[in-house]
């Protein structure tokens, strides 16, 4: 099972913000009109599209990058266009290297077509899909032209079934495996728009088949016949994969998407039917639904805390019946031990910490604790006053392990507790616990106000939680062995959910896979190790990346290198779009650049890739009518 554990020492708690890197736009950005333009309107369909399919089409990258540092795309006339960068001038050139047969559009609305897609299995071996059900394998000749080797269909009995190519990998010298996806044939039974009136259309479950298709490269011979594909394995999920590839160290394929991908022999996850208590009824006029049953406040966090530049204050609510002699606190420079003598079966469990690592080091000699019994209340406050050893360092949590696991898997002592920014509010945790226990014992909320504003949390207005929660995409990592079975170290259906912010640039070898995930306001880089059992390691952090990306509502692609993150706006017509470049750092300030990628005349952004020419990194951006190059200046 993949485990993503954040190394808190790699989070830059001293980070304050980004400073603009004044890059000369004319020196790094070049635009060239395209005679052989690409288009997003090469397909049309009257078939109802699911949200997942619409999302896949919006995020589809029309560029494929070769290991030999050039890129290809399929234009609106189904010509294969190669984009090369001249080593001496770093100027791009585009030429036709092959012309695909124009697809015959099926008369039936049973299937909806895909965009043309492509991937390089190795140097000079190109795998292409026309989006209408045919796969073409092309080989590059010494003169730079491509010739057709073979043509394939996913299913001989179902020739019109379209598919999308995600990746191609050379498993060994003679075997190439292409990963592709297609709407499940079980989903094709859905009613189509042309057959139904709008009032009759009902949402239905749409699933996607993901295939690993094997080719023997050594035996590929030129043939005009259409062959069936050799399917190595088949998985099914609720989402179109975001990123796929082959990891040679573990000899397994990874599928990163918004769902797990199960074997067809595994039963589909059961549909969830809410109980009567979980259904929110619509109130009638003058009807107070809240008065019909008691309102239970949520359980408050185990403690509340706040900080200054040189200290941290932590408050634990304890029953006022606890005596001071029953409180045992031991502080070291790196950890806290806390135990309280009392009834362990009480409604509210007593805190217990044994050598619990703190977020950062403290000075034990000048730290102390106090016990405010508050006899007139049911609960008093045990308060720890901790002196920071590193003055000026901002703590993200009280304990190093807080919030490192999902709430369903974490221990009660590892729950994530946001800081109370107003120090005067820290004592409200006592009242919150009193209201909670009163509701449990009496069956009603004594206050009628729930927890109120005294619960520890971010200051009102500091963050837009709705916007921040939608940045990136929720994803899971599934694994498939070469033989189609699940590896012994992988448990299907138990994948750890992640909020994915960025994947590597197209053309990056999958053997050096890294992902950037959301961690609070930051973006953390997890790299896949070279062990036979895949292990993810937190190697770097991009401070405040999640926060800055949350404000970019038109971003279409987000890719990263080892030191930079690029966020590309779609660039609507007559407006163009920007590319935002963020640099990782361990200092207080990091550099960011904002470059005008499109000028409005080139149309929407369709694809992005990166090549390296003469030691210089060049970003190639494909728009509908323009080709844009960006010279990476770092």
Coordinates of C-alpha atoms in Angstrom, one line a residue:
X1 CA 0.0 0.0 0.0
X2 CA 1.4 3.4 -1.0
X3 CA 2.1 5.6 2.1
X4 CA 2.6 9.3 1.7
X5 CA 4.2 10.7 5.0
X6 CA 5.1 14.3 5.2
X7 CA 8.5 15.1 6.6
X8 CA 7.8 18.2 8.7
X9 CA 11.4 19.2 8.6
X10 CA 11.1 19.8 4.9
X11 CA 8.2 22.3 5.4
X12 CA 9.5 25.9 5.4
X13 CA 7.8 27.4 8.4
X14 CA 9.8 30.6 7.9
X15 CA 8.3 31.2 4.4
X16 CA 6.7 34.6 4.0
X17 CA 5.8 34.8 0.3
X18 CA 6.8 35.1 -3.3
X19 CA 8.7 38.0 -4.9
X20 CA 8.3 38.7 -8.6
X21 CA 11.2 37.6 -10.8
X22 CA 11.4 40.4 -13.4
X23 CA 12.1 38.2 -16.5
X24 CA 12.4 39.9 -19.9
X25 CA 9.4 38.5 -21.7
X26 CA 10.9 39.1 -25.2
X27 CA 14.0 37.2 -24.3
X28 CA 12.2 34.0 -23.2
X29 CA 8.9 33.9 -25.0
X30 CA 8.6 33.4 -28.8
X31 CA 5.4 33.0 -30.9
X32 CA 5.1 31.5 -34.3
X33 CA 1.9 31.3 -36.5
X34 CA 0.8 27.7 -37.3
X35 CA -0.1 26.9 -40.9
X36 CA -1.0 23.4 -39.7
X37 CA -3.3 24.3 -36.9
X38 CA -4.7 22.0 -34.2
X39 CA -8.3 22.2 -33.0
X40 CA -10.5 21.1 -30.1
X41 CA -13.5 20.8 -32.5
X42 CA -12.3 17.8 -34.5
X43 CA -14.8 15.6 -32.8
X44 CA -18.5 15.9 -32.4
X45 CA -21.0 13.7 -30.7
X46 CA -24.6 13.6 -29.8
X47 CA -23.9 11.2 -27.0
X48 CA -24.4 12.3 -23.5
X49 CA -21.0 12.9 -21.8
X50 CA -20.4 12.3 -18.2
X51 CA -18.6 14.9 -16.0
X52 CA -15.5 12.6 -16.0
X53 CA -15.4 12.6 -19.8
X54 CA -15.8 16.4 -20.0
X55 CA -13.0 16.8 -17.5
X56 CA -10.8 14.4 -19.5
X57 CA -11.4 16.4 -22.7
X58 CA -10.7 19.7 -21.0
X59 CA -7.4 18.5 -19.6
X60 CA -6.3 16.5 -22.7
X61 CA -2.7 17.3 -23.8
X62 CA -2.5 17.2 -27.6
X63 CA 1.3 17.2 -27.5
X64 CA 3.5 14.0 -27.2
X65 CA 7.2 14.4 -26.5
X66 CA 9.8 12.0 -28.0
X67 CA 12.9 10.8 -26.1
X68 CA 14.8 12.4 -28.9
X69 CA 13.6 15.9 -27.9
X70 CA 11.0 16.7 -30.4
X71 CA 7.2 16.8 -30.1
X72 CA 4.3 15.7 -32.3
X73 CA 0.6 16.5 -32.6
X74 CA -2.2 15.7 -34.9
X75 CA -3.7 18.7 -36.7
X76 CA -7.3 19.2 -37.7
X77 CA -6.8 17.5 -41.0
X78 CA -5.3 14.4 -39.2
X79 CA -1.8 15.1 -40.3
X80 CA 1.0 14.1 -37.9
X81 CA 3.1 17.3 -37.3
X82 CA 6.6 17.1 -35.9
X83 CA 8.0 20.1 -33.9
X84 CA 11.8 20.3 -33.7
X85 CA 14.0 22.9 -32.1
X86 CA 17.1 24.0 -34.0
X87 CA 20.2 23.5 -31.8
X88 CA 22.0 26.7 -33.0
X89 CA 19.1 29.2 -33.0
X90 CA 16.6 27.4 -30.6
X91 CA 13.9 28.3 -33.1
X92 CA 11.1 25.8 -33.8
X93 CA 10.1 24.2 -37.1
X94 CA 7.0 22.2 -38.0
X95 CA 6.6 19.7 -40.7
X96 CA 4.2 16.9 -41.8
X97 CA 5.7 13.5 -41.1
X98 CA 2.7 11.4 -41.8
X99 CA -1.0 11.7 -42.8
X100 CA -3.5 9.5 -41.0
X101 CA -6.5 8.3 -43.0
X102 CA -9.4 10.5 -42.2
X103 CA -11.7 8.5 -39.8
X104 CA -15.0 7.3 -41.0
X105 CA -17.5 8.7 -38.6
X106 CA -19.9 6.0 -37.4
X107 CA -23.5 6.5 -38.2
X108 CA -24.5 5.2 -34.8
X109 CA -24.4 7.4 -31.7
X110 CA -23.5 4.4 -29.5
X111 CA -20.0 5.7 -29.0
X112 CA -18.5 9.2 -28.6
X113 CA -15.1 9.8 -30.2
X114 CA -11.9 10.8 -28.5
X115 CA -9.3 13.4 -29.4
X116 CA -6.3 12.0 -31.4
X117 CA -3.7 10.8 -28.8
X118 CA -0.1 9.6 -29.1
X119 CA 2.8 8.3 -27.1
X120 CA 6.4 7.2 -27.9
X121 CA 7.2 3.6 -26.8
X122 CA 10.9 4.1 -27.6
X123 CA 13.1 6.2 -29.8
X124 CA 11.5 6.4 -33.2
X125 CA 8.5 4.2 -32.4
X126 CA 5.3 6.2 -32.2
X127 CA 1.9 4.9 -31.1
X128 CA -1.1 6.9 -32.4
X129 CA -4.9 6.8 -32.0
X130 CA -7.3 8.6 -34.4
X131 CA -9.9 8.8 -31.6
X132 CA -12.4 6.7 -33.6
X133 CA -11.2 3.2 -32.8
X134 CA -7.9 2.7 -34.8
X135 CA -4.4 2.6 -33.5
X136 CA -1.4 3.2 -35.8
X137 CA 2.2 2.2 -35.0
X138 CA 4.7 4.3 -36.9
X139 CA 8.4 4.0 -37.1
X140 CA 10.8 6.8 -37.9
X141 CA 13.2 6.3 -40.8
X142 CA 16.8 7.6 -40.9
X143 CA 15.5 10.5 -43.1
X144 CA 13.1 11.6 -40.4
X145 CA 9.9 10.5 -42.1
X146 CA 7.5 8.1 -40.4
X147 CA 6.2 4.9 -42.0
X148 CA 3.2 2.9 -41.0
X149 CA 4.0 -0.5 -39.5
X150 CA 0.7 -1.9 -38.2
X151 CA -2.9 -0.9 -37.6
X152 CA -4.9 -2.2 -34.7
X153 CA -8.4 -2.2 -33.2
X154 CA -9.2 -2.7 -29.5
X155 CA -11.9 -5.2 -30.2
X156 CA -12.3 -6.9 -33.6
X157 CA -15.9 -7.5 -32.8
X158 CA -16.5 -3.9 -31.8
X159 CA -14.4 -1.9 -34.4
X160 CA -16.0 1.5 -33.6
X161 CA -15.0 1.5 -30.0
X162 CA -12.8 4.6 -29.5
X163 CA -10.0 4.8 -26.9
X164 CA -7.5 7.3 -25.5
X165 CA -3.7 6.6 -25.3
X166 CA -2.2 7.6 -22.0
X167 CA 1.4 6.3 -22.1
X168 CA 3.7 3.8 -23.8
X169 CA 6.7 2.1 -22.2
X170 CA 9.4 -0.2 -23.4
X171 CA 9.4 -3.0 -20.8
X172 CA 12.4 -4.7 -22.3
X173 CA 14.2 -4.6 -25.7
X174 CA 11.5 -6.5 -27.5
X175 CA 8.2 -5.6 -25.6
X176 CA 6.3 -2.4 -25.5
X177 CA 3.2 -1.9 -23.4
X178 CA 0.6 0.9 -24.2
X179 CA -1.8 2.0 -21.6
X180 CA -5.1 3.2 -23.0
X181 CA -8.6 3.8 -21.7
X182 CA -12.1 3.6 -23.1
X183 CA -15.6 4.1 -21.8
X184 CA -16.8 0.7 -20.5
X185 CA -19.0 -1.2 -22.9
X186 CA -21.4 -1.7 -20.0
X187 CA -21.8 2.1 -19.9
X188 CA -22.6 2.2 -23.6
X189 CA -26.1 1.0 -22.7
X190 CA -26.8 4.4 -21.4
X191 CA -29.5 6.3 -23.1
X192 CA -28.3 8.8 -25.8
X193 CA -29.4 12.4 -26.2
X194 CA -30.8 11.8 -29.7
X195 CA -33.0 9.0 -28.5
X196 CA -34.5 10.7 -25.5
X197 CA -36.4 13.9 -24.7
X198 CA -34.6 16.1 -22.2
X199 CA -37.2 15.2 -19.5
X200 CA -36.5 11.5 -19.9
X201 CA -32.7 11.6 -19.5
X202 CA -31.6 10.1 -16.2
X203 CA -28.1 10.1 -14.8
X204 CA -26.5 6.6 -14.9
X205 CA -23.2 5.1 -13.7
X206 CA -20.4 5.6 -16.2
X207 CA -17.2 3.5 -15.8
X208 CA -14.0 3.4 -17.7
X209 CA -11.9 0.4 -18.8
X210 CA -8.1 0.8 -18.6
X211 CA -6.0 -1.6 -20.7
X212 CA -2.4 -2.7 -20.9
X213 CA -1.8 -3.7 -24.5
X214 CA 1.4 -5.6 -25.4
X215 CA 3.4 -5.4 -28.7
X216 CA 6.4 -7.4 -29.7
X217 CA 8.5 -4.7 -31.2
X218 CA 11.0 -7.2 -32.8
X219 CA 8.2 -8.9 -34.8
X220 CA 6.4 -5.8 -36.1
X221 CA 6.2 -6.0 -39.8
X222 CA 4.7 -3.7 -42.3
X223 CA 1.1 -4.8 -43.0
X224 CA -2.1 -3.2 -44.3
X225 CA -4.3 -5.5 -42.4
X226 CA -6.1 -4.4 -39.2
X227 CA -5.3 -6.6 -36.3
X228 CA -6.7 -7.1 -32.8
X229 CA -4.7 -5.9 -29.8
X230 CA -3.0 -8.3 -27.4
X231 CA -4.6 -7.2 -24.1
X232 CA -2.2 -7.9 -21.3
X233 CA -4.5 -6.8 -18.5
X234 CA -7.8 -4.9 -18.0
X235 CA -8.9 -2.7 -15.0
X236 CA -12.0 -0.7 -14.5
X237 CA -12.7 2.5 -12.5
X238 CA -15.0 5.5 -12.2
X239 CA -12.5 8.1 -13.6
X240 CA -10.3 8.5 -16.7
X241 CA -6.7 8.2 -15.5
X242 CA -4.8 11.4 -15.0
X243 CA -1.3 9.9 -15.3
X244 CA 0.0 6.4 -16.1
X245 CA 3.3 4.7 -16.7
X246 CA 5.6 1.7 -16.0
X247 CA 8.0 1.5 -13.0
X248 CA 10.9 -0.8 -14.0
X249 CA 12.2 -1.1 -10.5
X250 CA 9.0 -2.8 -9.2
X251 CA 8.1 -4.2 -12.7
X252 CA 4.6 -2.8 -12.3
X253 CA 2.3 -0.3 -14.0
X254 CA 0.9 2.6 -12.0
X255 CA -2.5 4.2 -12.7
X256 CA -3.1 7.6 -11.1
X257 CA -6.7 8.8 -11.2
X258 CA -9.7 9.9 -9.3
X259 CA -10.7 6.4 -8.4
X260 CA -9.1 3.0 -7.7
X261 CA -9.0 0.6 -10.7
X262 CA -10.2 -2.8 -9.9
X263 CA -9.9 -6.2 -11.6
X264 CA -13.0 -7.1 -13.6
X265 CA -13.2 -10.2 -11.4
X266 CA -13.7 -7.9 -8.4
X267 CA -17.2 -6.8 -7.6
X268 CA -18.0 -3.1 -8.2
X269 CA -18.2 -1.0 -5.0
X270 CA -21.7 -1.1 -3.6
X271 CA -23.8 1.9 -4.3
X272 CA -24.5 3.9 -1.2
X273 CA -28.2 4.4 -0.2
X274 CA -28.6 7.0 2.6
X275 CA -30.7 6.0 5.5
X276 CA -33.8 8.0 6.5
X277 CA -31.9 9.9 9.2
X278 CA -29.3 11.0 6.6
X279 CA -31.8 12.4 4.1
X280 CA -32.3 16.2 4.7
X281 CA -36.1 16.9 4.1
X282 CA -37.3 20.1 2.6
X283 CA -39.2 22.1 5.3
X284 CA -42.8 23.1 4.7
X285 CA -43.9 26.7 5.3
X286 CA -43.6 27.6 9.0
X287 CA -42.1 24.2 9.8
X288 CA -39.0 24.1 12.1
X289 CA -37.2 20.8 11.4
X290 CA -34.5 21.6 14.0
X291 CA -37.1 21.6 16.7
X292 CA -38.1 18.0 16.0
X293 CA -34.9 16.5 17.4
X294 CA -32.0 17.7 19.5
X295 CA -29.0 19.3 17.8
X296 CA -25.7 17.7 18.9
X297 CA -22.6 19.8 18.7
X298 CA -19.5 18.2 17.1
X299 CA -16.9 16.9 19.4
X300 CA -14.3 19.6 20.1
X301 CA -10.6 19.0 19.5
X302 CA -8.5 17.6 22.4
X303 CA -6.8 20.9 23.0
X304 CA -6.5 24.5 21.8
X305 CA -3.3 26.4 21.1
X306 CA -1.9 29.7 20.0
X307 CA 1.6 31.1 19.6
X308 CA 3.7 34.2 19.5
X309 CA 7.2 34.7 18.0
X310 CA 8.9 33.2 21.0
X311 CA 6.3 30.9 22.8
X312 CA 3.5 28.4 22.3
X313 CA 0.5 28.1 24.6
X314 CA -1.5 24.9 24.7
X315 CA -4.7 24.4 26.8
X316 CA -6.2 21.0 27.7
X317 CA -9.7 21.0 29.2
X318 CA -9.8 18.6 32.2
X319 CA -12.6 17.8 34.7
X320 CA -12.5 20.2 37.6
X321 CA -12.5 17.3 39.9
X322 CA -8.9 16.6 38.9
X323 CA -6.3 17.5 41.6
X324 CA -3.1 19.2 40.7
X325 CA -1.1 16.3 42.2
X326 CA -2.8 14.0 39.7
X327 CA -1.4 15.9 36.7
X328 CA 2.0 14.6 35.5
X329 CA 3.9 16.7 33.0
X330 CA 7.4 16.1 31.7
X331 CA 9.0 18.4 29.1
X332 CA 12.2 17.8 27.1
X333 CA 13.6 19.9 24.4
X334 CA 11.9 17.8 21.7
X335 CA 8.9 16.0 23.3
X336 CA 6.0 16.1 25.8
X337 CA 4.9 13.4 28.3
X338 CA 1.5 14.0 29.9
X339 CA -0.7 11.8 32.0
X340 CA -3.7 12.6 34.3
X341 CA -5.0 10.5 37.1
X342 CA -8.7 10.0 36.8
X343 CA -11.5 7.8 35.6
X344 CA -10.4 6.4 32.2
X345 CA -14.0 5.4 31.3
X346 CA -15.3 8.9 31.5
X347 CA -17.4 10.4 28.6
X348 CA -14.4 12.6 27.7
X349 CA -11.1 10.6 27.8
X350 CA -8.2 12.1 29.6
X351 CA -5.2 13.1 27.5
X352 CA -2.2 10.8 27.5
X353 CA 1.0 11.5 25.7
X354 CA 4.2 9.5 26.0
X355 CA 7.4 11.2 24.7
X356 CA 5.2 12.8 22.0
X357 CA 7.5 14.7 19.6
X358 CA 6.8 18.4 19.3
X359 CA 6.8 20.4 16.1
X360 CA 10.0 22.1 17.0
X361 CA 12.4 22.3 19.9
X362 CA 11.6 24.2 23.1
X363 CA 13.6 25.3 26.1
X364 CA 12.4 23.1 29.0
X365 CA 14.1 25.1 31.7
X366 CA 12.0 28.2 31.0
X367 CA 8.7 26.4 30.0
X368 CA 6.1 25.6 32.7
X369 CA 2.5 24.6 33.2
X370 CA -0.5 25.8 35.2
X371 CA -3.8 24.3 36.4
X372 CA -6.8 26.6 36.5
X373 CA -9.4 24.4 38.3
X374 CA -12.4 26.8 37.8
X375 CA -14.6 25.2 40.5
X376 CA -17.7 26.9 39.2
X377 CA -17.4 25.1 35.9
X378 CA -17.4 21.4 35.1
X379 CA -14.0 21.7 33.4
X380 CA -10.8 23.6 34.1
X381 CA -7.8 24.3 31.9
X382 CA -4.4 22.7 32.1
X383 CA -2.1 25.2 30.3
X384 CA 1.3 24.6 28.9
X385 CA 3.6 27.6 28.3
X386 CA 6.4 26.5 26.0
X387 CA 9.3 28.7 25.1
X388 CA 10.5 28.3 21.6
X389 CA 14.2 27.4 21.2
X390 CA 14.1 28.9 17.7
X391 CA 12.6 32.3 18.1
X392 CA 10.6 33.6 15.1
X393 CA 9.9 30.1 13.8
X394 CA 6.2 29.6 13.0
X395 CA 4.8 26.3 14.2
X396 CA 2.3 24.6 11.9
X397 CA 1.0 22.2 14.6
X398 CA 1.8 21.5 18.3
X399 CA 3.0 17.9 17.6
X400 CA 5.1 16.7 14.7
X401 CA 2.7 13.9 13.8
X402 CA -0.5 16.0 13.9
X403 CA -2.5 15.7 10.7
X404 CA -0.1 13.4 8.9
X405 CA -2.8 10.7 8.4
X406 CA -6.5 10.9 7.2
X407 CA -8.9 11.5 10.1
X408 CA -10.3 7.9 9.7
X409 CA -6.8 6.4 10.2
X410 CA -5.1 8.7 12.7
X411 CA -4.8 8.1 16.4
X412 CA -6.9 10.5 18.6
X413 CA -3.7 12.2 19.8
X414 CA -2.7 12.9 16.2
X415 CA -5.7 14.8 15.2
X416 CA -5.0 18.1 13.3
X417 CA -5.8 21.1 15.5
X418 CA -5.8 24.5 13.7
X419 CA -4.2 27.4 15.7
X420 CA -6.5 29.8 17.5
X421 CA -5.2 33.1 16.1
X422 CA -6.9 35.2 18.8
X423 CA -5.2 34.3 22.1
X424 CA -8.3 35.5 24.1
X425 CA -10.2 32.6 22.5
X426 CA -8.0 29.8 23.7
X427 CA -10.0 29.3 26.9
X428 CA -13.3 28.7 25.0
X429 CA -12.3 25.1 24.5
X430 CA -13.5 24.5 28.1
X431 CA -17.0 25.9 27.4
X432 CA -17.1 23.9 24.1
X433 CA -16.4 20.6 26.0
X434 CA -19.0 21.5 28.6
X435 CA -21.6 22.0 25.9
X436 CA -20.6 18.7 24.2
X437 CA -20.8 16.6 27.3
X438 CA -24.1 18.3 28.3
X439 CA -25.6 17.3 24.9
X440 CA -24.4 13.7 25.3
X441 CA -25.9 13.3 28.8
X442 CA -29.1 15.3 28.4
X443 CA -29.8 14.7 24.7
X444 CA -29.8 18.3 23.7
X445 CA -27.4 21.2 23.1
X446 CA -27.6 23.2 26.3
X447 CA -26.5 26.4 24.6
X448 CA -28.3 26.1 21.3
X449 CA -25.3 27.7 19.7
X450 CA -23.1 24.6 19.0
X451 CA -19.5 25.4 19.5
X452 CA -19.6 29.1 18.5
X453 CA -16.6 31.1 17.4
X454 CA -14.5 30.0 20.3
X455 CA -13.4 26.7 18.7
X456 CA -9.8 26.8 17.6
X457 CA -9.6 27.6 13.9
X458 CA -8.3 29.9 11.3
X459 CA -9.4 33.5 11.7
X460 CA -12.6 34.4 9.9
X461 CA -11.8 35.8 6.5
X462 CA -8.2 34.6 6.5
X463 CA -8.9 31.8 3.9
X464 CA -11.6 30.9 1.4
X465 CA -12.2 27.3 2.5
X466 CA -14.4 26.5 -0.5
X467 CA -11.8 27.7 -3.0
X468 CA -8.8 26.2 -1.2
X469 CA -10.5 22.8 -1.0
X470 CA -11.0 22.6 -4.8
X471 CA -7.4 23.2 -5.8
X472 CA -5.8 20.2 -7.5
X473 CA -7.6 16.9 -8.1
X474 CA -8.4 14.1 -5.6
X475 CA -6.5 11.0 -6.8
X476 CA -5.4 7.5 -5.9
X477 CA -2.5 5.4 -7.1
X478 CA -3.3 1.9 -8.3
X479 CA -0.7 -0.7 -9.3
X480 CA -0.9 -3.6 -11.8
X481 CA 1.8 -6.3 -12.2
X482 CA 3.1 -7.2 -15.6
X483 CA 1.0 -10.4 -15.5
X484 CA -2.1 -8.5 -14.8
X485 CA -2.3 -9.5 -11.1
X486 CA -2.1 -7.1 -8.2
X487 CA 1.5 -7.0 -6.7
X488 CA 1.8 -8.6 -3.3
X489 CA 2.6 -5.2 -1.7
X490 CA -0.5 -3.5 -3.1
X491 CA -4.0 -3.8 -1.6
X492 CA -6.7 -2.8 -4.1
X493 CA -9.3 -0.5 -2.7
X494 CA -7.1 0.6 0.2
X495 CA -5.3 3.4 -1.7
X496 CA -4.5 6.5 0.3
X497 CA -6.4 9.5 -1.2
X498 CA -4.2 12.4 -2.2
X499 CA -4.9 15.9 -3.5
X500 CA -2.8 16.1 -6.6
X501 CA -1.4 19.5 -7.6
X502 CA 1.1 18.6 -10.4
X503 CA 2.6 15.8 -12.4
X504 CA 5.9 15.7 -14.3
X505 CA 6.3 17.4 -17.7
X506 CA 5.3 15.1 -20.6
X507 CA 8.3 13.2 -21.8
X508 CA 9.8 12.7 -18.3
X509 CA 10.8 9.0 -17.8
X510 CA 8.3 7.2 -15.6
X511 CA 11.2 5.6 -13.8
X512 CA 11.9 9.0 -12.1
X513 CA 8.2 9.6 -11.1
X514 CA 7.4 12.4 -8.7
X515 CA 4.1 14.0 -7.7
X516 CA 3.3 17.2 -6.0
X517 CA 0.4 17.0 -3.5
X518 CA -1.5 19.5 -1.4
X519 CA -0.3 19.8 2.3
X520 CA -2.2 22.7 3.9
X521 CA -1.2 25.7 1.9
X522 CA 2.0 24.1 0.6
X523 CA 2.8 21.7 -2.2
X524 CA 5.0 18.7 -1.2
X525 CA 7.0 16.7 -3.7
X526 CA 6.9 12.9 -3.3
X527 CA 9.4 10.9 -5.3
X528 CA 9.1 7.2 -6.1
X529 CA 12.2 5.3 -4.9
X530 CA 14.1 2.6 -6.8
X531 CA 13.2 -0.3 -4.5
X532 CA 11.4 -3.3 -5.8
X533 CA 8.6 -2.4 -3.4
X534 CA 7.6 1.2 -4.3
X535 CA 8.2 3.7 -1.6
X536 CA 7.3 7.4 -1.7
X537 CA 9.6 9.9 -0.1
X538 CA 8.9 13.5 0.7
X539 CA 12.0 15.1 -1.0
X540 CA 11.1 18.8 -1.3
X541 CA 8.4 21.4 -0.7
X542 CA 7.0 24.3 -2.6
X543 CA 5.9 26.7 0.1
X544 CA 2.4 28.2 -0.3
X545 CA 2.0 26.5 -3.7
X546 CA -1.5 25.2 -2.9
X547 CA -2.5 28.7 -1.7
X548 CA -1.3 30.5 -4.9
X549 CA -2.8 27.9 -7.2
X550 CA -6.2 28.2 -5.6
X551 CA -6.5 31.7 -7.0
X552 CA -5.8 30.7 -10.6
X553 CA -9.2 29.7 -11.9
X554 CA -8.3 29.3 -15.6
X555 CA -5.3 27.0 -15.1
X556 CA -5.4 24.0 -17.6
X557 CA -2.1 22.3 -17.1
X558 CA 0.2 22.2 -14.1
X559 CA 3.6 20.4 -14.6
X560 CA 6.8 20.5 -12.6
X561 CA 10.5 19.9 -13.0
X562 CA 13.0 19.2 -10.2
X563 CA 13.1 22.9 -9.3
X564 CA 10.2 24.7 -10.9
X565 CA 6.4 24.4 -11.1
X566 CA 4.6 25.7 -14.2
X567 CA 0.9 26.6 -14.2
X568 CA -0.5 27.2 -17.6
X569 CA -3.7 29.1 -18.2
X570 CA -6.1 28.0 -20.9
X571 CA -6.0 31.3 -22.8
X572 CA -9.4 32.1 -24.1
X573 CA -9.9 33.7 -27.5
X574 CA -9.0 37.4 -27.7
X575 CA -7.5 37.3 -24.3
X576 CA -4.6 35.0 -24.3
X577 CA -3.3 33.3 -21.1
X578 CA -0.4 33.5 -18.7
X579 CA 2.1 30.9 -17.4
X580 CA 2.9 31.2 -13.7
X581 CA 6.3 29.8 -12.7
X582 CA 7.1 29.1 -9.0
X583 CA 10.5 28.2 -7.6
X584 CA 11.1 26.1 -4.5
X585 CA 13.2 27.5 -1.7
X586 CA 14.2 27.0 2.0
X587 CA 14.5 30.7 2.5
X588 CA 11.8 33.2 3.6
X589 CA 11.1 34.4 0.1
X590 CA 10.9 32.6 -3.2
X591 CA 10.8 33.8 -6.8
X592 CA 7.8 33.6 -9.1
X593 CA 7.5 34.8 -12.7
X594 CA 4.3 35.7 -14.6
X595 CA 4.7 35.5 -18.4
X596 CA 2.2 36.3 -21.1
X597 CA 2.1 33.0 -23.0
X598 CA -0.7 33.8 -25.5
X599 CA -1.5 37.1 -27.1
X600 CA -5.1 36.3 -27.7
X601 CA -4.8 35.6 -31.5
X602 CA -3.6 32.1 -31.1
X603 CA -6.7 30.6 -29.5
X604 CA -6.9 28.2 -26.6
X605 CA -4.0 26.3 -25.2
X606 CA -4.1 22.7 -26.4
X607 CA -0.8 21.1 -25.3
X608 CA 2.4 21.6 -23.4
X609 CA 5.7 19.7 -23.4
X610 CA 9.4 20.2 -22.5
X611 CA 12.5 19.3 -24.5
X612 CA 16.2 19.8 -23.8
X613 CA 18.4 21.2 -26.6
X614 CA 22.1 21.9 -26.1
X615 CA 21.7 21.7 -22.4
X616 CA 18.8 24.3 -22.5
X617 CA 15.3 23.5 -21.4
X618 CA 12.6 24.6 -23.9
X619 CA 8.9 24.6 -23.1
X620 CA 6.8 24.0 -26.2
X621 CA 3.2 25.2 -26.0
X622 CA 0.7 24.4 -28.7
X623 CA -2.3 26.7 -29.2
X624 CA -5.0 26.4 -31.9
X625 CA -3.2 28.8 -34.3
X626 CA 0.1 29.5 -32.7
X627 CA 3.2 27.7 -31.5
X628 CA 4.9 29.3 -28.4
X629 CA 8.3 28.5 -27.0
X630 CA 9.5 29.4 -23.6
X631 CA 13.2 29.2 -22.7
X632 CA 13.6 28.2 -19.1
X633 CA 16.0 30.8 -17.6
X634 CA 16.9 28.9 -14.4

